[in-house]
mmCIF file of C-alpha atoms in Angstrom:
data_model
loop_
_atom_site.group_PDB
_atom_site.id
_atom_site.type_symbol
_atom_site.label_atom_id
_atom_site.label_comp_id
_atom_site.label_asym_id
_atom_site.label_seq_id
_atom_site.Cartn_x
_atom_site.Cartn_y
_atom_site.Cartn_z
ATOM 1 C CA UNK A 1 -19.286 -28.959 15.814
ATOM 2 C CA UNK A 2 -15.603 -29.065 16.589
ATOM 3 C CA UNK A 3 -14.433 -27.556 19.898
ATOM 4 C CA UNK A 4 -10.794 -27.472 18.804
ATOM 5 C CA UNK A 5 -9.478 -23.921 19.010
ATOM 6 C CA UNK A 6 -7.075 -22.628 16.344
ATOM 7 C CA UNK A 7 -3.422 -22.407 17.312
ATOM 8 C CA UNK A 8 -3.488 -18.714 16.437
ATOM 9 C CA UNK A 9 -6.599 -16.833 17.556
ATOM 10 C CA UNK A 10 -8.049 -13.773 15.854
ATOM 11 C CA UNK A 11 -7.061 -11.743 18.913
ATOM 12 C CA UNK A 12 -3.442 -12.842 18.483
ATOM 13 C CA UNK A 13 -3.484 -11.992 14.768
ATOM 14 C CA UNK A 14 -4.981 -8.581 15.498
ATOM 15 C CA UNK A 15 -2.328 -7.837 18.118
ATOM 16 C CA UNK A 16 0.326 -9.057 15.678
ATOM 17 C CA UNK A 17 -0.815 -6.673 12.934
ATOM 18 C CA UNK A 18 -1.002 -3.794 15.412
ATOM 19 C CA UNK A 19 2.561 -4.439 16.611
ATOM 20 C CA UNK A 20 1.351 -5.101 20.158
ATOM 21 C CA UNK A 21 3.190 -8.410 20.691
ATOM 22 C CA UNK A 22 6.632 -8.697 22.206
ATOM 23 C CA UNK A 23 9.443 -10.457 20.360
ATOM 24 C CA UNK A 24 8.776 -13.969 21.690
ATOM 25 C CA UNK A 25 5.022 -13.833 21.106
ATOM 26 C CA UNK A 26 5.537 -12.341 17.648
ATOM 27 C CA UNK A 27 7.881 -15.148 16.616
ATOM 28 C CA UNK A 28 5.496 -17.725 18.090
ATOM 29 C CA UNK A 29 2.666 -16.394 15.912
ATOM 30 C CA UNK A 30 4.886 -16.389 12.815
ATOM 31 C CA UNK A 31 6.034 -19.952 13.527
ATOM 32 C CA UNK A 32 2.435 -21.119 14.004
ATOM 33 C CA UNK A 33 1.331 -19.485 10.740
ATOM 34 C CA UNK A 34 4.118 -21.261 8.861
ATOM 35 C CA UNK A 35 2.507 -24.564 9.895
ATOM 36 C CA UNK A 36 -1.097 -23.439 9.478
ATOM 37 C CA UNK A 37 -2.067 -22.062 6.027
ATOM 38 C CA UNK A 38 -5.553 -21.337 7.364
ATOM 39 C CA UNK A 39 -4.091 -18.792 9.784
ATOM 40 C CA UNK A 40 -2.354 -17.084 6.878
ATOM 41 C CA UNK A 41 -5.659 -16.833 5.019
ATOM 42 C CA UNK A 42 -7.335 -15.416 8.133
ATOM 43 C CA UNK A 43 -4.540 -12.862 8.359
ATOM 44 C CA UNK A 44 -5.124 -11.819 4.741
ATOM 45 C CA UNK A 45 -8.853 -11.378 5.387
ATOM 46 C CA UNK A 46 -8.137 -9.267 8.471
ATOM 47 C CA UNK A 47 -5.800 -7.035 6.449
ATOM 48 C CA UNK A 48 -8.452 -6.599 3.766
ATOM 49 C CA UNK A 49 -11.167 -5.807 6.317
ATOM 50 C CA UNK A 50 -8.880 -3.294 8.012
ATOM 51 C CA UNK A 51 -8.341 -1.499 4.719
ATOM 52 C CA UNK A 52 -12.035 -1.578 3.840
ATOM 53 C CA UNK A 53 -12.945 -0.034 7.183
ATOM 54 C CA UNK A 54 -10.187 2.552 6.981
ATOM 55 C CA UNK A 55 -11.227 3.603 3.482
ATOM 56 C CA UNK A 56 -14.890 3.713 4.482
ATOM 57 C CA UNK A 57 -14.364 5.881 7.549
ATOM 58 C CA UNK A 58 -11.956 8.149 5.701
ATOM 59 C CA UNK A 59 -14.605 8.769 3.050
ATOM 60 C CA UNK A 60 -17.279 9.358 5.694
ATOM 61 C CA UNK A 61 -15.069 11.831 7.529
ATOM 62 C CA UNK A 62 -14.829 13.965 4.369
ATOM 63 C CA UNK A 63 -18.566 14.241 3.845
ATOM 64 C CA UNK A 64 -20.048 17.704 4.422
ATOM 65 C CA UNK A 65 -22.101 18.493 7.506
ATOM 66 C CA UNK A 66 -25.852 18.061 6.817
ATOM 67 C CA UNK A 67 -27.313 21.229 5.310
ATOM 68 C CA UNK A 68 -29.568 22.240 8.255
ATOM 69 C CA UNK A 69 -26.648 22.062 10.672
ATOM 70 C CA UNK A 70 -24.251 23.667 8.231
ATOM 71 C CA UNK A 71 -26.634 26.591 7.794
ATOM 72 C CA UNK A 72 -26.421 27.255 11.516
ATOM 73 C CA UNK A 73 -22.641 27.210 11.550
ATOM 74 C CA UNK A 74 -21.446 28.612 8.246
ATOM 75 C CA UNK A 75 -23.053 30.311 5.258
ATOM 76 C CA UNK A 76 -21.922 27.651 2.796
ATOM 77 C CA UNK A 77 -21.157 23.942 2.864
ATOM 78 C CA UNK A 78 -18.580 22.093 0.805
ATOM 79 C CA UNK A 79 -19.961 20.150 -2.199
ATOM 80 C CA UNK A 80 -20.454 16.421 -1.679
ATOM 81 C CA UNK A 81 -17.555 14.714 -3.453
ATOM 82 C CA UNK A 82 -15.909 11.410 -2.714
ATOM 83 C CA UNK A 83 -12.572 11.726 -0.918
ATOM 84 C CA UNK A 84 -10.708 10.637 -4.049
ATOM 85 C CA UNK A 85 -12.358 13.148 -6.375
ATOM 86 C CA UNK A 86 -11.833 15.905 -3.827
ATOM 87 C CA UNK A 87 -8.189 15.011 -3.414
ATOM 88 C CA UNK A 88 -7.413 15.081 -7.105
ATOM 89 C CA UNK A 89 -9.758 17.986 -7.750
ATOM 90 C CA UNK A 90 -7.746 20.193 -5.397
ATOM 91 C CA UNK A 91 -4.843 19.854 -7.790
ATOM 92 C CA UNK A 92 -6.514 19.487 -11.158
ATOM 93 C CA UNK A 93 -9.118 22.214 -10.464
ATOM 94 C CA UNK A 94 -12.108 19.909 -10.616
ATOM 95 C CA UNK A 95 -11.001 18.064 -13.738
ATOM 96 C CA UNK A 96 -11.746 14.441 -14.436
ATOM 97 C CA UNK A 97 -9.888 11.746 -12.565
ATOM 98 C CA UNK A 98 -6.599 11.036 -14.387
ATOM 99 C CA UNK A 99 -6.422 7.846 -16.394
ATOM 100 C CA UNK A 100 -3.505 6.598 -14.301
ATOM 101 C CA UNK A 101 -5.742 6.517 -11.229
ATOM 102 C CA UNK A 102 -7.793 3.906 -13.075
ATOM 103 C CA UNK A 103 -4.689 2.042 -14.203
ATOM 104 C CA UNK A 104 -5.710 2.424 -17.835
ATOM 105 C CA UNK A 105 -2.233 2.603 -19.311
ATOM 106 C CA UNK A 106 0.035 3.769 -16.512
ATOM 107 C CA UNK A 107 2.577 6.376 -17.597
ATOM 108 C CA UNK A 108 2.940 8.475 -14.486
ATOM 109 C CA UNK A 109 2.657 8.506 -10.720
ATOM 110 C CA UNK A 110 0.480 10.455 -8.351
ATOM 111 C CA UNK A 111 2.566 11.154 -5.242
ATOM 112 C CA UNK A 112 1.206 12.489 -1.995
ATOM 113 C CA UNK A 113 4.188 14.108 -0.316
ATOM 114 C CA UNK A 114 2.665 16.115 2.471
ATOM 115 C CA UNK A 115 2.318 19.257 0.316
ATOM 116 C CA UNK A 116 -0.359 17.982 -2.055
ATOM 117 C CA UNK A 117 -0.449 15.787 -5.116
ATOM 118 C CA UNK A 118 2.304 15.893 -7.694
ATOM 119 C CA UNK A 119 2.907 14.041 -10.960
ATOM 120 C CA UNK A 120 6.258 12.356 -11.284
ATOM 121 C CA UNK A 121 7.988 11.873 -14.661
ATOM 122 C CA UNK A 122 6.880 9.359 -17.246
ATOM 123 C CA UNK A 123 8.940 6.234 -17.708
ATOM 124 C CA UNK A 124 12.206 6.969 -19.493
ATOM 125 C CA UNK A 125 11.958 10.755 -19.398
ATOM 126 C CA UNK A 126 14.207 11.291 -16.380
ATOM 127 C CA UNK A 127 13.301 13.300 -13.283
ATOM 128 C CA UNK A 128 11.640 16.657 -13.662
ATOM 129 C CA UNK A 129 13.955 19.413 -12.532
ATOM 130 C CA UNK A 130 13.301 20.378 -8.920
ATOM 131 C CA UNK A 131 10.439 17.901 -8.479
ATOM 132 C CA UNK A 132 12.064 14.634 -7.488
ATOM 133 C CA UNK A 133 15.196 13.728 -5.598
ATOM 134 C CA UNK A 134 17.305 10.659 -4.972
ATOM 135 C CA UNK A 135 15.002 9.390 -2.236
ATOM 136 C CA UNK A 136 11.996 9.358 -4.560
ATOM 137 C CA UNK A 137 13.969 7.883 -7.467
ATOM 138 C CA UNK A 138 15.166 5.045 -5.224
ATOM 139 C CA UNK A 139 11.525 4.289 -4.355
ATOM 140 C CA UNK A 140 10.376 3.776 -7.957
ATOM 141 C CA UNK A 141 10.929 0.582 -9.981
ATOM 142 C CA UNK A 142 11.127 2.619 -13.192
ATOM 143 C CA UNK A 143 14.244 4.408 -11.878
ATOM 144 C CA UNK A 144 15.688 1.749 -9.551
ATOM 145 C CA UNK A 145 16.517 -1.572 -11.280
ATOM 146 C CA UNK A 146 17.369 -3.220 -7.934
ATOM 147 C CA UNK A 147 13.872 -2.465 -6.698
ATOM 148 C CA UNK A 148 12.308 -3.832 -9.869
ATOM 149 C CA UNK A 149 14.194 -7.113 -9.404
ATOM 150 C CA UNK A 150 13.123 -7.200 -5.760
ATOM 151 C CA UNK A 151 9.473 -6.869 -6.741
ATOM 152 C CA UNK A 152 9.905 -9.806 -9.111
ATOM 153 C CA UNK A 153 11.364 -12.292 -6.628
ATOM 154 C CA UNK A 154 11.026 -11.196 -2.973
ATOM 155 C CA UNK A 155 8.158 -12.425 -0.747
ATOM 156 C CA UNK A 156 6.561 -9.925 1.608
ATOM 157 C CA UNK A 157 7.852 -9.139 5.069
ATOM 158 C CA UNK A 158 11.657 -9.153 4.864
ATOM 159 C CA UNK A 159 13.711 -5.968 5.117
ATOM 160 C CA UNK A 160 16.281 -5.751 2.300
ATOM 161 C CA UNK A 161 19.243 -3.373 1.961
ATOM 162 C CA UNK A 162 20.357 -2.270 -1.502
ATOM 163 C CA UNK A 163 23.940 -1.550 -2.470
ATOM 164 C CA UNK A 164 23.559 2.195 -1.902
ATOM 165 C CA UNK A 165 22.139 1.686 1.588
ATOM 166 C CA UNK A 166 18.488 2.129 0.659
ATOM 167 C CA UNK A 167 16.132 -0.034 2.724
ATOM 168 C CA UNK A 168 13.077 -1.714 1.211
ATOM 169 C CA UNK A 169 10.387 -4.061 2.410
ATOM 170 C CA UNK A 170 7.516 -5.467 0.363
ATOM 171 C CA UNK A 171 4.351 -5.486 2.447
ATOM 172 C CA UNK A 172 1.747 -7.333 0.367
ATOM 173 C CA UNK A 173 0.607 -8.388 -3.095
ATOM 174 C CA UNK A 174 -2.835 -8.232 -4.677
ATOM 175 C CA UNK A 175 -4.556 -8.799 -8.003
ATOM 176 C CA UNK A 176 -5.935 -5.680 -9.662
ATOM 177 C CA UNK A 177 -9.528 -5.824 -10.889
ATOM 178 C CA UNK A 178 -8.238 -5.439 -14.456
ATOM 179 C CA UNK A 179 -6.188 -8.632 -14.150
ATOM 180 C CA UNK A 180 -2.639 -7.422 -13.450
ATOM 181 C CA UNK A 181 -0.736 -8.090 -10.251
ATOM 182 C CA UNK A 182 0.367 -5.301 -7.923
ATOM 183 C CA UNK A 183 2.505 -4.971 -4.801
ATOM 184 C CA UNK A 184 2.695 -2.448 -1.986
ATOM 185 C CA UNK A 185 6.091 -1.767 -0.436
ATOM 186 C CA UNK A 186 8.029 0.714 1.689
ATOM 187 C CA UNK A 187 11.397 2.333 0.890
ATOM 188 C CA UNK A 188 13.658 4.588 2.986
ATOM 189 C CA UNK A 189 17.260 5.690 3.276
ATOM 190 C CA UNK A 190 19.085 4.453 6.358
ATOM 191 C CA UNK A 191 18.758 6.799 9.308
ATOM 192 C CA UNK A 192 15.852 8.777 7.869
ATOM 193 C CA UNK A 193 12.770 9.438 9.982
ATOM 194 C CA UNK A 194 10.414 9.212 6.999
ATOM 195 C CA UNK A 195 9.809 6.585 4.331
ATOM 196 C CA UNK A 196 7.843 6.160 1.118
ATOM 197 C CA UNK A 197 4.914 3.761 0.715
ATOM 198 C CA UNK A 198 4.363 2.777 -2.911
ATOM 199 C CA UNK A 199 2.004 0.685 -5.017
ATOM 200 C CA UNK A 200 3.506 -0.738 -8.222
ATOM 201 C CA UNK A 201 1.844 -3.012 -10.781
ATOM 202 C CA UNK A 202 3.314 -5.450 -13.289
ATOM 203 C CA UNK A 203 2.771 -4.504 -16.919
ATOM 204 C CA UNK A 204 4.170 -7.196 -19.185
ATOM 205 C CA UNK A 205 7.568 -8.011 -17.702
ATOM 206 C CA UNK A 206 8.107 -4.627 -16.020
ATOM 207 C CA UNK A 207 6.930 -3.048 -12.795
ATOM 208 C CA UNK A 208 5.413 0.425 -13.021
ATOM 209 C CA UNK A 209 4.709 2.646 -10.027
ATOM 210 C CA UNK A 210 1.109 3.764 -9.550
ATOM 211 C CA UNK A 211 0.991 5.671 -6.261
ATOM 212 C CA UNK A 212 3.629 6.981 -3.890
ATOM 213 C CA UNK A 213 2.972 8.490 -0.477
ATOM 214 C CA UNK A 214 5.384 9.817 2.110
ATOM 215 C CA UNK A 215 4.938 8.234 5.543
ATOM 216 C CA UNK A 216 6.137 10.098 8.626
ATOM 217 C CA UNK A 217 7.703 7.013 10.171
ATOM 218 C CA UNK A 218 11.043 5.236 9.673
ATOM 219 C CA UNK A 219 11.368 1.824 8.074
ATOM 220 C CA UNK A 220 12.484 -0.308 11.023
ATOM 221 C CA UNK A 221 13.710 -3.901 10.962
ATOM 222 C CA UNK A 222 11.286 -5.239 13.546
ATOM 223 C CA UNK A 223 11.090 -8.730 12.114
ATOM 224 C CA UNK A 224 7.327 -8.354 11.989
ATOM 225 C CA UNK A 225 5.027 -8.789 9.012
ATOM 226 C CA UNK A 226 3.956 -5.269 8.008
ATOM 227 C CA UNK A 227 0.707 -5.391 6.116
ATOM 228 C CA UNK A 228 -0.988 -2.084 6.828
ATOM 229 C CA UNK A 229 0.827 1.110 6.017
ATOM 230 C CA UNK A 230 -0.645 2.955 8.969
ATOM 231 C CA UNK A 231 -3.075 5.848 9.434
ATOM 232 C CA UNK A 232 -1.003 8.179 7.242
ATOM 233 C CA UNK A 233 -1.463 6.001 4.160
ATOM 234 C CA UNK A 234 -5.182 6.481 3.498
ATOM 235 C CA UNK A 235 -4.591 7.212 -0.194
ATOM 236 C CA UNK A 236 -2.838 3.893 -0.808
ATOM 237 C CA UNK A 237 -5.260 1.958 1.387
ATOM 238 C CA UNK A 238 -8.277 3.335 -0.441
ATOM 239 C CA UNK A 239 -6.697 2.715 -3.839
ATOM 240 C CA UNK A 240 -6.034 -0.936 -2.971
ATOM 241 C CA UNK A 241 -9.536 -1.453 -1.584
ATOM 242 C CA UNK A 242 -11.165 0.139 -4.641
ATOM 243 C CA UNK A 243 -9.102 -1.790 -7.212
ATOM 244 C CA UNK A 244 -8.348 -5.132 -5.556
ATOM 245 C CA UNK A 245 -9.923 -8.348 -6.853
ATOM 246 C CA UNK A 246 -10.236 -11.022 -4.162
ATOM 247 C CA UNK A 247 -8.082 -11.150 -1.051
ATOM 248 C CA UNK A 248 -4.654 -9.754 -0.319
ATOM 249 C CA UNK A 249 -1.934 -12.296 -1.116
ATOM 250 C CA UNK A 250 0.464 -13.295 1.632
ATOM 251 C CA UNK A 251 2.254 -16.492 2.578
ATOM 252 C CA UNK A 252 1.956 -19.543 0.341
ATOM 253 C CA UNK A 253 -0.324 -17.912 -2.235
ATOM 254 C CA UNK A 254 2.201 -15.129 -2.797
ATOM 255 C CA UNK A 255 5.158 -17.515 -2.925
ATOM 256 C CA UNK A 256 3.362 -19.623 -5.534
ATOM 257 C CA UNK A 257 2.635 -16.529 -7.614
ATOM 258 C CA UNK A 258 6.315 -15.567 -7.550
ATOM 259 C CA UNK A 259 7.258 -19.118 -8.529
ATOM 260 C CA UNK A 260 4.975 -18.820 -11.569
ATOM 261 C CA UNK A 261 6.718 -15.548 -12.488
ATOM 262 C CA UNK A 262 3.489 -13.604 -11.952
ATOM 263 C CA UNK A 263 1.525 -15.581 -14.529
ATOM 264 C CA UNK A 264 -2.002 -16.805 -13.920
ATOM 265 C CA UNK A 265 -2.512 -20.531 -13.239
#
């Protein structure tokens, strides 16, 4: 058995993902990962495990109190639904899960904007009056050509500024269980204290948004790889965990996928 320790330990990677390293240590980890593809793969596994745990505990936290205890506290307990069904059911009055949530022909977006779930306009129909604004439109590849081009060519991690001052950073890529490739990214206007976290998937040669969630945090240029969207992004995290095939793509695997123009090997 080899006693050689990896240049980047799991503790260092965990601190890196949590934003707990100072500038010098952060750059040292990034430099080491550039020379060690195995560290990049370990990072991807840690991201995936983080999302699995977050989705699991979020679902558990929404389960009703056991009936004997509930009977002592309140006359009635909530029905036992998964977090996803409950979330959508609040809006669609208990109806079936929309087809877009299963990515079976995406034509719309479910957006969690702090006031519930809303459906954004279909591709090509223009914004619904009073329901979207410039900030949301800038966050969607179907209404922002610059963003669509960015999703095509930009590796994860780098903060990019568009011509109108909008900031964007792609956070990760993954393969959907149905075979298409998807990316999670963040978008914000300069100086704003909130940002939008979005999942978009490639359909043919175009990118189509799937989920959009407002995050109560600015999009800062920290120079750090941002893989997890944070505790406020449970909807996106759970969606990725439920629909992802294999590991999250970062580093060389993502760069190679971009080089192949998002085609399978």
